[in-house]
PDB file of C-alpha atoms in Angstrom:
ATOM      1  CA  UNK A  18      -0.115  -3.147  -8.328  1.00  0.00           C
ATOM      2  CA  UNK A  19      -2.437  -5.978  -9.619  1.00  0.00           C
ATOM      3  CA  UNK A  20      -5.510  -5.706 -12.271  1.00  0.00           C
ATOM      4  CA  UNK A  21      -7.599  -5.874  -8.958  1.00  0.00           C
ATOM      5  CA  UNK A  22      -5.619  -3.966  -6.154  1.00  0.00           C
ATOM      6  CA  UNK A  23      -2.992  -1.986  -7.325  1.00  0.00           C
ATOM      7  CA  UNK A  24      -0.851  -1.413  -4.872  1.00  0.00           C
ATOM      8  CA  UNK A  25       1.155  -3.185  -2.034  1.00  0.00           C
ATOM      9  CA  UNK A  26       0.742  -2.591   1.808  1.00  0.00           C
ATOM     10  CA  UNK A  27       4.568  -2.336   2.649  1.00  0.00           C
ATOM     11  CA  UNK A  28       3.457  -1.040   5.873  1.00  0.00           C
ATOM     12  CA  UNK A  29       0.767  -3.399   6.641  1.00  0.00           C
ATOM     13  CA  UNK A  30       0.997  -6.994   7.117  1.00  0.00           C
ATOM     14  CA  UNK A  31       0.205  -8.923   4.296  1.00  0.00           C
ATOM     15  CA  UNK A  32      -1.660 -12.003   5.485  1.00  0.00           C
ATOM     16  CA  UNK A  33      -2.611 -13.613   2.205  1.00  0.00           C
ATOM     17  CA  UNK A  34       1.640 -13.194   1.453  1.00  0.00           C
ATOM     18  CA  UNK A  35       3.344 -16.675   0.344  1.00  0.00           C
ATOM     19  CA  UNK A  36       6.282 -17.181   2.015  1.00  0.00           C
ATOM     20  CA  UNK A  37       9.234 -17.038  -0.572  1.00  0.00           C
ATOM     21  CA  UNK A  38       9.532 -19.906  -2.665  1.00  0.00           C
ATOM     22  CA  UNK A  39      12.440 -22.438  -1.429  1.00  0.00           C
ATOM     23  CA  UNK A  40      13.610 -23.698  -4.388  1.00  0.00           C
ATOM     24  CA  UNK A  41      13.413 -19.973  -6.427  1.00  0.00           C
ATOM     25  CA  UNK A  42      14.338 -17.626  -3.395  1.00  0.00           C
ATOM     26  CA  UNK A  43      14.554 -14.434  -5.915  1.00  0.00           C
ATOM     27  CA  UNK A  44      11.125 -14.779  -7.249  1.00  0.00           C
ATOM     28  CA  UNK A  45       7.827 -13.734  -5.214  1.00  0.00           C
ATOM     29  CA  UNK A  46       4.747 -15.117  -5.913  1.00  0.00           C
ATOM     30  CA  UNK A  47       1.670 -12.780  -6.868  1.00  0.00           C
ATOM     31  CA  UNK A  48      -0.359 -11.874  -4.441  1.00  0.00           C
ATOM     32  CA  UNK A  49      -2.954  -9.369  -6.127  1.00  0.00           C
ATOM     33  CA  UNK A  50      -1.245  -6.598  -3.685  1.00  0.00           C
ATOM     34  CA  UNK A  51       2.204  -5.930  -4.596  1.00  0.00           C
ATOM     35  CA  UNK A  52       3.467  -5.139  -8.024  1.00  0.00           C
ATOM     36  CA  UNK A  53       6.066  -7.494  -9.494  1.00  0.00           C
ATOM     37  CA  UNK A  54       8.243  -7.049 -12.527  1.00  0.00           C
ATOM     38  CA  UNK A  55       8.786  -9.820 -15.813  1.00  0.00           C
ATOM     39  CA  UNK A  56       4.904 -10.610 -15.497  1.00  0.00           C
ATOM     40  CA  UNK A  57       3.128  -9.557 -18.842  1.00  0.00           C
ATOM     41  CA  UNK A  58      -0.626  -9.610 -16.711  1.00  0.00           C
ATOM     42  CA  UNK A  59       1.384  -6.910 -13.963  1.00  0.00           C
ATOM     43  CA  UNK A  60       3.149  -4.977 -17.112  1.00  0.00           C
ATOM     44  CA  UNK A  61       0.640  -2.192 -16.902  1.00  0.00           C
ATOM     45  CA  UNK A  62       0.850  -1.736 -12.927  1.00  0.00           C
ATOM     46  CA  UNK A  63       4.520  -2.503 -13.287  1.00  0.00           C
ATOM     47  CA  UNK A  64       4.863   0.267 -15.686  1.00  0.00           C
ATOM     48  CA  UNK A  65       2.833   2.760 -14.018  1.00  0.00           C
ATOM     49  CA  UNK A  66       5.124   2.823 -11.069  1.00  0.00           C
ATOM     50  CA  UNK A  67       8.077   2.125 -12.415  1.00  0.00           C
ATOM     51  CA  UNK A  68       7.643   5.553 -14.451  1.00  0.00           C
ATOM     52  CA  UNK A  69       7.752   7.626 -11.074  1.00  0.00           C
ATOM     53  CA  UNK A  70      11.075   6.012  -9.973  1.00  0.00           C
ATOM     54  CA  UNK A  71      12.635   6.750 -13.356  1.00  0.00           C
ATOM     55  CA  UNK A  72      11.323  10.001 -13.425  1.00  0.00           C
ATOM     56  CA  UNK A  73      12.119  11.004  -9.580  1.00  0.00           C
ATOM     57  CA  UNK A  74      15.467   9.383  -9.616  1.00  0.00           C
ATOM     58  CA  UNK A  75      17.517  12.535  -9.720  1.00  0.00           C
ATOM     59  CA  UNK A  76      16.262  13.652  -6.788  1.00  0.00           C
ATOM     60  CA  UNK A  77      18.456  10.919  -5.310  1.00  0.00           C
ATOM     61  CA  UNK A  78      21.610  10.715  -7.188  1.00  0.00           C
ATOM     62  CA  UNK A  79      24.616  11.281  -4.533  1.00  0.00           C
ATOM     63  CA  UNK A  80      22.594  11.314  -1.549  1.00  0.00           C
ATOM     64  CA  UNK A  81      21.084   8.928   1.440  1.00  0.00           C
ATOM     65  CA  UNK A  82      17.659   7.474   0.982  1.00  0.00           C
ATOM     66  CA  UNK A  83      15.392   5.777   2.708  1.00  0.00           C
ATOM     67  CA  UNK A  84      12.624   3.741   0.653  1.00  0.00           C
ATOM     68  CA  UNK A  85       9.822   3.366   3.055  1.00  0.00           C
ATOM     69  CA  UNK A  86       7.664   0.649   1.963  1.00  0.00           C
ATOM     70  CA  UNK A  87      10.104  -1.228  -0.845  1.00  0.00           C
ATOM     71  CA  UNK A  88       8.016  -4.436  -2.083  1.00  0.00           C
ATOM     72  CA  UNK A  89       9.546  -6.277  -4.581  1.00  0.00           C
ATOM     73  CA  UNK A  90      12.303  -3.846  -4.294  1.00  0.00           C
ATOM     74  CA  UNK A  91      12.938  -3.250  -8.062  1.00  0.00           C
ATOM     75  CA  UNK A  92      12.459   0.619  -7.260  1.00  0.00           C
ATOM     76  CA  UNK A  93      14.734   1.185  -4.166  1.00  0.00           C
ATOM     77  CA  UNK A  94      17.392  -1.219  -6.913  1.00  0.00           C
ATOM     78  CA  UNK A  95      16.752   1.153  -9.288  1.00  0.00           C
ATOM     79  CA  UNK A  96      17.478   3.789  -7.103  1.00  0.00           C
ATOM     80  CA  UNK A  97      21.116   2.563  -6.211  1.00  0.00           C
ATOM     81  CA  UNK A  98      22.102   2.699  -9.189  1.00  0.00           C
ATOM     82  CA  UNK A  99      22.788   6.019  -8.372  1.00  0.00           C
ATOM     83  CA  UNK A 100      21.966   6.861  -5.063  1.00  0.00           C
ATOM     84  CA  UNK A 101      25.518   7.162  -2.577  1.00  0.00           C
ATOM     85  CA  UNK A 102      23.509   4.298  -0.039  1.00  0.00           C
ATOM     86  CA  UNK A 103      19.775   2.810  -0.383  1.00  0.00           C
ATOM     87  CA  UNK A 104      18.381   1.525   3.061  1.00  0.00           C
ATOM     88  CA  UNK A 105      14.464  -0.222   2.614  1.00  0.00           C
ATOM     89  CA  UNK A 106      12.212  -0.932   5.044  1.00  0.00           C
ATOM     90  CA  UNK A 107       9.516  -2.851   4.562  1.00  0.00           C
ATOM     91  CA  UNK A 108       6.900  -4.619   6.895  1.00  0.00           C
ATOM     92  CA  UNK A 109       6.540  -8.719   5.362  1.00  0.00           C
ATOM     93  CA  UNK A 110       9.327 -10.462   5.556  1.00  0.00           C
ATOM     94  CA  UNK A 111       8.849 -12.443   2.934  1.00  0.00           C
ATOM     95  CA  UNK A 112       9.171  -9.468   0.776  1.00  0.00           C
ATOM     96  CA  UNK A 113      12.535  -8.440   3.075  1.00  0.00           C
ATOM     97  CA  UNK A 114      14.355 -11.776   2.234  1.00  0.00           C
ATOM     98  CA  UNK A 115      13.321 -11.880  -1.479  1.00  0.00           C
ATOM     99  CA  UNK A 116      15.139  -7.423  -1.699  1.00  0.00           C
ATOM    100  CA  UNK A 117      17.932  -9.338   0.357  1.00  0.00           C
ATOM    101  CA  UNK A 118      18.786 -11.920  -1.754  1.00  0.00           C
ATOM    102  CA  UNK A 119      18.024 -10.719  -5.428  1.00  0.00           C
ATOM    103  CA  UNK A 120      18.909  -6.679  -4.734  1.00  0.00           C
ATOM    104  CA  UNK A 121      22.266  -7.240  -2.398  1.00  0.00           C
ATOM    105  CA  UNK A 122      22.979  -3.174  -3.171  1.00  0.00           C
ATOM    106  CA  UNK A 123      20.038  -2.474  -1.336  1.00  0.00           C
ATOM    107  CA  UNK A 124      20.365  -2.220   2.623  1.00  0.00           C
ATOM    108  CA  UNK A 125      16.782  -4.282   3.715  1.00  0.00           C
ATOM    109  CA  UNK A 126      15.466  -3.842   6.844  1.00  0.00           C
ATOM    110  CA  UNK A 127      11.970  -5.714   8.339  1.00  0.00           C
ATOM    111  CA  UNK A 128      10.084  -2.889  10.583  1.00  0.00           C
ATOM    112  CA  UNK A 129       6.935  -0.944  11.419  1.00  0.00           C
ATOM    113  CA  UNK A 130       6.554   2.226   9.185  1.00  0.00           C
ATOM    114  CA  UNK A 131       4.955   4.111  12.197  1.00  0.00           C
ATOM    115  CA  UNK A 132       8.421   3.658  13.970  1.00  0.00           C
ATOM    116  CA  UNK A 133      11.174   3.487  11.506  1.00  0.00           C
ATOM    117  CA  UNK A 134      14.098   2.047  12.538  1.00  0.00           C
ATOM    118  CA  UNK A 135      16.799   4.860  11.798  1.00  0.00           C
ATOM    119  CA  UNK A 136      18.237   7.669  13.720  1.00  0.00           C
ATOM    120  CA  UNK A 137      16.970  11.003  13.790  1.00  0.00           C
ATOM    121  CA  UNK A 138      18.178  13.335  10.560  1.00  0.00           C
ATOM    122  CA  UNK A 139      20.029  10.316   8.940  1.00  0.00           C
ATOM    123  CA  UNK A 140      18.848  10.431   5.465  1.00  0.00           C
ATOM    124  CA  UNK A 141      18.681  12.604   2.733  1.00  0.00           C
ATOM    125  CA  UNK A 142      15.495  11.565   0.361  1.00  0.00           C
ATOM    126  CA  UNK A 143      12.241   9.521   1.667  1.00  0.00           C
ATOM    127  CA  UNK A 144      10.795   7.627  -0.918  1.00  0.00           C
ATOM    128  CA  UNK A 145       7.347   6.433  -0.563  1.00  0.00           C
ATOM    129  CA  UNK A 146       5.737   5.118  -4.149  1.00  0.00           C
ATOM    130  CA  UNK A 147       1.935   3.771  -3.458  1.00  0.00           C
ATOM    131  CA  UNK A 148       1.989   3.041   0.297  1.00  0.00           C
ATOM    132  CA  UNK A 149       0.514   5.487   2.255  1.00  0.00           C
ATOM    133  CA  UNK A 150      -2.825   4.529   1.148  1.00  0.00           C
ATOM    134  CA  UNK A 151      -2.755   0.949   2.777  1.00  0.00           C
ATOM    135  CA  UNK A 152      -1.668   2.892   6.589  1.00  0.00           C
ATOM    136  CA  UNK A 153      -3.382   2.731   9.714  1.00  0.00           C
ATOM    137  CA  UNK A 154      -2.372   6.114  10.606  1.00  0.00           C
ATOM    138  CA  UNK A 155      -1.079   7.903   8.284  1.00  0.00           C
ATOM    139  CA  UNK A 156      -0.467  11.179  10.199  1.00  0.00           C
ATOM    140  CA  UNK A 157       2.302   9.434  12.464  1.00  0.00           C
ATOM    141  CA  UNK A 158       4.182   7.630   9.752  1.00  0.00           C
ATOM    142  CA  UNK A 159       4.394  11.253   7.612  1.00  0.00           C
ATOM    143  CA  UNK A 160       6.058  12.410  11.375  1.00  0.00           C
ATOM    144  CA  UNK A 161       8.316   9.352  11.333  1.00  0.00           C
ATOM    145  CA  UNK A 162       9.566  10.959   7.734  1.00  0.00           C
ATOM    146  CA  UNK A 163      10.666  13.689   8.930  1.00  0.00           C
ATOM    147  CA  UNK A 164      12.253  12.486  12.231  1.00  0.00           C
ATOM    148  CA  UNK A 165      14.958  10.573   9.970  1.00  0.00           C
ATOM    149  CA  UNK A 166      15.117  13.470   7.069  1.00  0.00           C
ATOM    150  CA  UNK A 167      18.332  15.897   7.556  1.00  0.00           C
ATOM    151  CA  UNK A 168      17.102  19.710   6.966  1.00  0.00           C
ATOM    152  CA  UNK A 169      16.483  20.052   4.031  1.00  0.00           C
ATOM    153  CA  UNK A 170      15.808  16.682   2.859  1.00  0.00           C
ATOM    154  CA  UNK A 171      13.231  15.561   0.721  1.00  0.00           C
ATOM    155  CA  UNK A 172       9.937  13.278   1.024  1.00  0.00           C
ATOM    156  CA  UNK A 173       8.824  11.995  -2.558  1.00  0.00           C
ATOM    157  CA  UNK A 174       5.829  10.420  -2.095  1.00  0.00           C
ATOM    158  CA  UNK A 175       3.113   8.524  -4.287  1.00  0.00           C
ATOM    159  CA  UNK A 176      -0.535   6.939  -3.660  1.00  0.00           C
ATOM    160  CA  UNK A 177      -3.786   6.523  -6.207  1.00  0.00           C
ATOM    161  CA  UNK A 178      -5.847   9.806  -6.409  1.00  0.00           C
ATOM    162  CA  UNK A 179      -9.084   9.194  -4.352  1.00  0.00           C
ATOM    163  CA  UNK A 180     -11.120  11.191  -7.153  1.00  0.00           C
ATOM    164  CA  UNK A 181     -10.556   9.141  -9.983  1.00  0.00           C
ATOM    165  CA  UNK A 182      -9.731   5.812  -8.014  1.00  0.00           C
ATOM    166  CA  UNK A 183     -12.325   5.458  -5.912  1.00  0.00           C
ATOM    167  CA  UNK A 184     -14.929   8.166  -7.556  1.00  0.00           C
ATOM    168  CA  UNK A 185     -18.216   9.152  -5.386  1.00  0.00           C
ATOM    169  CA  UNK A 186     -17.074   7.136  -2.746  1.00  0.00           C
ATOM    170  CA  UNK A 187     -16.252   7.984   1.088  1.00  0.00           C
ATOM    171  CA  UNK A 188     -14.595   4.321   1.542  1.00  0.00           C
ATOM    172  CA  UNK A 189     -11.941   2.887  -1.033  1.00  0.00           C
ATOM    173  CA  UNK A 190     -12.999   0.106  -3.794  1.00  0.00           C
ATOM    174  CA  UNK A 191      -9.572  -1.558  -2.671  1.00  0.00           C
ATOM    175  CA  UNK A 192      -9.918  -3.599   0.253  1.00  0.00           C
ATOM    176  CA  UNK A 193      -6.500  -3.460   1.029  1.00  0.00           C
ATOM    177  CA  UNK A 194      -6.242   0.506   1.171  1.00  0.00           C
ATOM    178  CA  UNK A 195      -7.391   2.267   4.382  1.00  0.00           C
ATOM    179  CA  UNK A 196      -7.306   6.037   3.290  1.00  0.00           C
ATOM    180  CA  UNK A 197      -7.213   7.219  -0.275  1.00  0.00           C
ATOM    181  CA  UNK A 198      -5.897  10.809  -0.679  1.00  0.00           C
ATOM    182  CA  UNK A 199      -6.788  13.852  -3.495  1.00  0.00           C
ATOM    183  CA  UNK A 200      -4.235  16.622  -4.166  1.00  0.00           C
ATOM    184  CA  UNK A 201      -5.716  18.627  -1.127  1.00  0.00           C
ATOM    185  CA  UNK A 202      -5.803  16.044   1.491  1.00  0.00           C
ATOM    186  CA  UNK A 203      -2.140  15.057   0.824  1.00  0.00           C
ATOM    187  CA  UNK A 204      -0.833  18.587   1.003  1.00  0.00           C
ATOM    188  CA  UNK A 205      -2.736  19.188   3.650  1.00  0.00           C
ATOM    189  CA  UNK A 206      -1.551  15.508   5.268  1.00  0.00           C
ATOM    190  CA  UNK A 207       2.094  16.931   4.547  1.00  0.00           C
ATOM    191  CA  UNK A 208       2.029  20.386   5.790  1.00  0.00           C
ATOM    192  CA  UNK A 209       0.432  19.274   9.126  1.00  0.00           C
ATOM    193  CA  UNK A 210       3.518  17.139   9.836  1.00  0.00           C
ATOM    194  CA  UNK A 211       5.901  20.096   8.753  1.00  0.00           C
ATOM    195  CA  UNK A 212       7.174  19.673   5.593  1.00  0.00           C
ATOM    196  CA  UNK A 213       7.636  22.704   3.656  1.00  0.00           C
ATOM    197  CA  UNK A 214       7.500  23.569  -0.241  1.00  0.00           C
ATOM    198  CA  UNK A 215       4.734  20.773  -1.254  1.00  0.00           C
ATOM    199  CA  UNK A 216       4.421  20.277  -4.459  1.00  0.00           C
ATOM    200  CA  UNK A 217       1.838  17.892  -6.031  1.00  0.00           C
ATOM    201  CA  UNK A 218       2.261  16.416  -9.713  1.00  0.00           C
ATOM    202  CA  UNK A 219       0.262  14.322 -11.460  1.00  0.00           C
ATOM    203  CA  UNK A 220       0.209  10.966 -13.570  1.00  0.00           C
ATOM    204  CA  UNK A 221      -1.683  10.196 -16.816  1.00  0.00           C
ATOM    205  CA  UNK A 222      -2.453   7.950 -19.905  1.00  0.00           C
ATOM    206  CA  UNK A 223      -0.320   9.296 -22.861  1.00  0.00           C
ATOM    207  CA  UNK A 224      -1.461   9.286 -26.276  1.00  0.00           C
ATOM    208  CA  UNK A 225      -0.862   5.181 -26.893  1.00  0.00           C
ATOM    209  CA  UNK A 226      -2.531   4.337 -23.351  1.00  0.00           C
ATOM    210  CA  UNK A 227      -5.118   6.841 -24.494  1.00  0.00           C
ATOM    211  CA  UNK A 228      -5.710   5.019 -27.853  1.00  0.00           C
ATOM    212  CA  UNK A 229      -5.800   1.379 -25.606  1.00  0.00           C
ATOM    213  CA  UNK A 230      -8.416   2.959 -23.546  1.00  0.00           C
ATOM    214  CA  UNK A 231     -10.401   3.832 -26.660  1.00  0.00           C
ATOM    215  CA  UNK A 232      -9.454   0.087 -27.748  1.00  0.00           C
ATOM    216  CA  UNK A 233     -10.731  -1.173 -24.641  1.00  0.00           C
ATOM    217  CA  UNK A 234     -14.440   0.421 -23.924  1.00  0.00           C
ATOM    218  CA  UNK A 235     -12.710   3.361 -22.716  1.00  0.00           C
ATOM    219  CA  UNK A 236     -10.589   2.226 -20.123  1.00  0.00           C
ATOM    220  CA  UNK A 237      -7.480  -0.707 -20.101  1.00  0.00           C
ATOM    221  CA  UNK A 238      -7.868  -0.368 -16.297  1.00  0.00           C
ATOM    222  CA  UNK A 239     -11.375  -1.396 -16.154  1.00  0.00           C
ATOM    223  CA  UNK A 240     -10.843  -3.762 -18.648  1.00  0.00           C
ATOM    224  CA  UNK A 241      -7.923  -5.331 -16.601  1.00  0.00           C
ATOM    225  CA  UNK A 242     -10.154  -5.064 -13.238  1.00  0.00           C
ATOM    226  CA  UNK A 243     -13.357  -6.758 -15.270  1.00  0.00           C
ATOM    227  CA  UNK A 244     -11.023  -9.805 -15.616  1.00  0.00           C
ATOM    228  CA  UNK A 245     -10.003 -10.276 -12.271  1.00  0.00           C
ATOM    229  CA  UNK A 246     -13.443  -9.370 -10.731  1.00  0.00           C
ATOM    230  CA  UNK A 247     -14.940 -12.355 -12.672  1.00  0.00           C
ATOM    231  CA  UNK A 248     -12.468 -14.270 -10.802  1.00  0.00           C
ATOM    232  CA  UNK A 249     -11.351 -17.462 -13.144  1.00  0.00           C
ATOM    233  CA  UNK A 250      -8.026 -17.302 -13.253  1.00  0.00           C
ATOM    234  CA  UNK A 251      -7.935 -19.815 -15.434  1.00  0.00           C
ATOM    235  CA  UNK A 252      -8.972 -18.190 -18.463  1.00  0.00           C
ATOM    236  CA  UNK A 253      -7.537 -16.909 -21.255  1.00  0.00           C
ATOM    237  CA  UNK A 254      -7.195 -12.447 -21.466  1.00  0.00           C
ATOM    238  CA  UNK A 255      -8.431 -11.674 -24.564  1.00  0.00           C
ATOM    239  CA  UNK A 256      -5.478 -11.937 -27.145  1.00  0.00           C
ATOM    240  CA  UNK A 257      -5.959  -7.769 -27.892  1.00  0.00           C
ATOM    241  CA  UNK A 258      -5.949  -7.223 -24.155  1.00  0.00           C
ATOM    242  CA  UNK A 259      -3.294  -9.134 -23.619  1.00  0.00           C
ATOM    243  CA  UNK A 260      -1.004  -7.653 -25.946  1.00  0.00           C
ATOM    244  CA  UNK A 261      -1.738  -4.299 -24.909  1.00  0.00           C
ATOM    245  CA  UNK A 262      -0.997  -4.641 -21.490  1.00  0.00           C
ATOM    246  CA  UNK A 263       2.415  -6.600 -22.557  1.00  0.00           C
ATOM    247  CA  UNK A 264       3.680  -3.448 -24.699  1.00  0.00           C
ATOM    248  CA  UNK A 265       3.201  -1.035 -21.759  1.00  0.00           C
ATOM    249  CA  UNK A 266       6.224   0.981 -21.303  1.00  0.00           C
ATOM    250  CA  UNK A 267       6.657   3.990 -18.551  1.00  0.00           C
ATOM    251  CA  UNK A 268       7.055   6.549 -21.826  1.00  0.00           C
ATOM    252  CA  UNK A 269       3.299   5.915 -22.300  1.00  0.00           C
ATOM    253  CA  UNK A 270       2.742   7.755 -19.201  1.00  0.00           C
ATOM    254  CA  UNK A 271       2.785  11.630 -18.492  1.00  0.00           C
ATOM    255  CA  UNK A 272       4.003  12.832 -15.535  1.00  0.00           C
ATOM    256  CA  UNK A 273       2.566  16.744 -15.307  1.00  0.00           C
ATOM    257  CA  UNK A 274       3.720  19.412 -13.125  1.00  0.00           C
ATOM    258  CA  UNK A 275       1.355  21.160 -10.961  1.00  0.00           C
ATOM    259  CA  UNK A 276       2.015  24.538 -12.682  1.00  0.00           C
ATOM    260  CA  UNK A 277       0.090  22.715 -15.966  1.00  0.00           C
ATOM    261  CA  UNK A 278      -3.274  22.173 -14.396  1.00  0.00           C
ATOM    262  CA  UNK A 279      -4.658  24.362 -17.178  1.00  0.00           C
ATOM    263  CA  UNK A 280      -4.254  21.126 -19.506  1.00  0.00           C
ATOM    264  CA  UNK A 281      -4.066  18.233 -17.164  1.00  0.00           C
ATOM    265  CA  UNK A 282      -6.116  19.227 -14.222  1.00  0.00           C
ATOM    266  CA  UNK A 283      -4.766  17.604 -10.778  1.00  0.00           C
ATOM    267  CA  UNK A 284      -8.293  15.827 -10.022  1.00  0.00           C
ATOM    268  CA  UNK A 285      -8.068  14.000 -13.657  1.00  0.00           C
ATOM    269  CA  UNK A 286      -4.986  11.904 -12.870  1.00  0.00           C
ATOM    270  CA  UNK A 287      -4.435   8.767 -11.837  1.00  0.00           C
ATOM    271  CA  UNK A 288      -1.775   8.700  -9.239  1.00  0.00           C
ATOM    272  CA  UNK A 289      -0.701  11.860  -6.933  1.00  0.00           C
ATOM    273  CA  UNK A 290       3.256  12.588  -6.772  1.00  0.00           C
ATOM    274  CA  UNK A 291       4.235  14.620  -3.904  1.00  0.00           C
ATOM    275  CA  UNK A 292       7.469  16.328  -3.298  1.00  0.00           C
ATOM    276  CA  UNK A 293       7.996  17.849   0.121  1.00  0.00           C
ATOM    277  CA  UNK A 294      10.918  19.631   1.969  1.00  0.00           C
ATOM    278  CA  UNK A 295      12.155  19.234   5.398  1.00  0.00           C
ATOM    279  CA  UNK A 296      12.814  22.774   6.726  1.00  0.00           C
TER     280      UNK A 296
END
């Protein structure tokens, strides 16, 4: 994610994508579409999905997984740590060569989310963290998930929730994003293509995001967003901003269970988590 599009198109090509830098091979350059650690201006973004692979992590320990979509890569790393084998796919290949020579744990693989390149019922867990958003269609890549998923398996899968990222609007704000998704839609994407047992979670501000959004005319996102709209990136955050977004850590962020709606109703957060069974 970026203070103007938050998210990457793993499964898209990314035309405005450096290649990797020659003389730094392990570093990727910021693009404004995929999220990239050590970068205090990305610490919010970095944060806010970073959070969902800590939290979803145990879903994976012991098994298989696929990470459809991997960016940076940071998250399908952070997955072998104590996952049994990590394969990523992911569609630039400047984004495949920087997972393959800074994550060598990782298995990296450059393909076409609509036809992943694995057998049928070879994996355990399908992660997919802020993806399908950016894809053409949707509706076969969700199919492709469970080609490769053993019974059973699992699809964990995240992406911005339409309500409250692109409010009152039938198209999304980010240019990069094709469909956006509420809590409906992506059940209703995920039961189509057969999963079973979907169950949709929800992300939010915790109290010290809350009390930066109250520091920052109500929202730290908009204030972020403001910045890069104006488009000098030249100039200076201001130094309250700045520090805010620096001290970001994923415990700022509340990842809620469906079954608490009655407090943190689905169609308030900011980010949809998805967890879906293979039958």
């Amino acid at each position: 994610m970026s203070a103007f599009v938050p998210d990457v198109p793993h499964g898209t090509p990314d035309r405005s994508s450096p290649a990797v830098s020659p003389a730094s091979p392990a570093v990727l350059t910021l693009t404004g579409e995929r999220t990239i650690p050590d970068l205090d201006i990305e610490n919010y973004w970095f944060r806010r999905h970073q959070v969902v692979y800590q939290r979803l992590a145990t879903h994976c320990v012991g098994r298989d997984v696929l990470e459809a979509g991997c960016g940076e890569g940071y998250g399908a790393d952070l997955i072998a740590e104590v996952a049994r084998r990590v394969v990523a796919v992911d569609y630039d290949e400047a984004a495949v060569a920087h997972v393959r020579d800074r994550y060598p744990r990782v298995e990296v693989i450059q393909a076409n989310l609509a036809e992943l390149p694995l057998p049928d019922a070879s994996v355990d867990v399908v992660v997919n963290f802020q993806v399908i958003e950016h894809l053409w269609d949707q509706t076969q890549f969700v199919k492709e998930c469970a080609r490769v998923l053993r019974p059973s398996g699992l699809l964990m899968m995240s992406t911005p929730n339409r309500i409250t990222f692109s409010p009152g609007r039938d198209t999304p704000i980010n240019p990069f994003h094709t469909r956006e998704l509420n809590a409906d839609e992506l059940t209703e994407l995920l039961v189509d293509a057969g999963f079973a047992e979907v169950a949709v979670s929800g992300l939010f501000h915790g109290a010290r995001l809350r009390e930066m959004d109250s520091r920052h005319g109500g929202s730290i996102i908009d204030a972020q967003i403001a910045l890069a709209v104006a488009g000098d990136e030249g100039a200076p955050w201001p130094a309250q901003l700045a520090a805010d977004v620096a001290a970001v850590t994923v415990d700022d962020f509340d990842l809620v269970a469906a079954g608490d709606r009655d407090t943190h109703p689905i169609g308030d957060s900011l980010d949809l988590i998805a967890i879906a069974v293979r039958p």
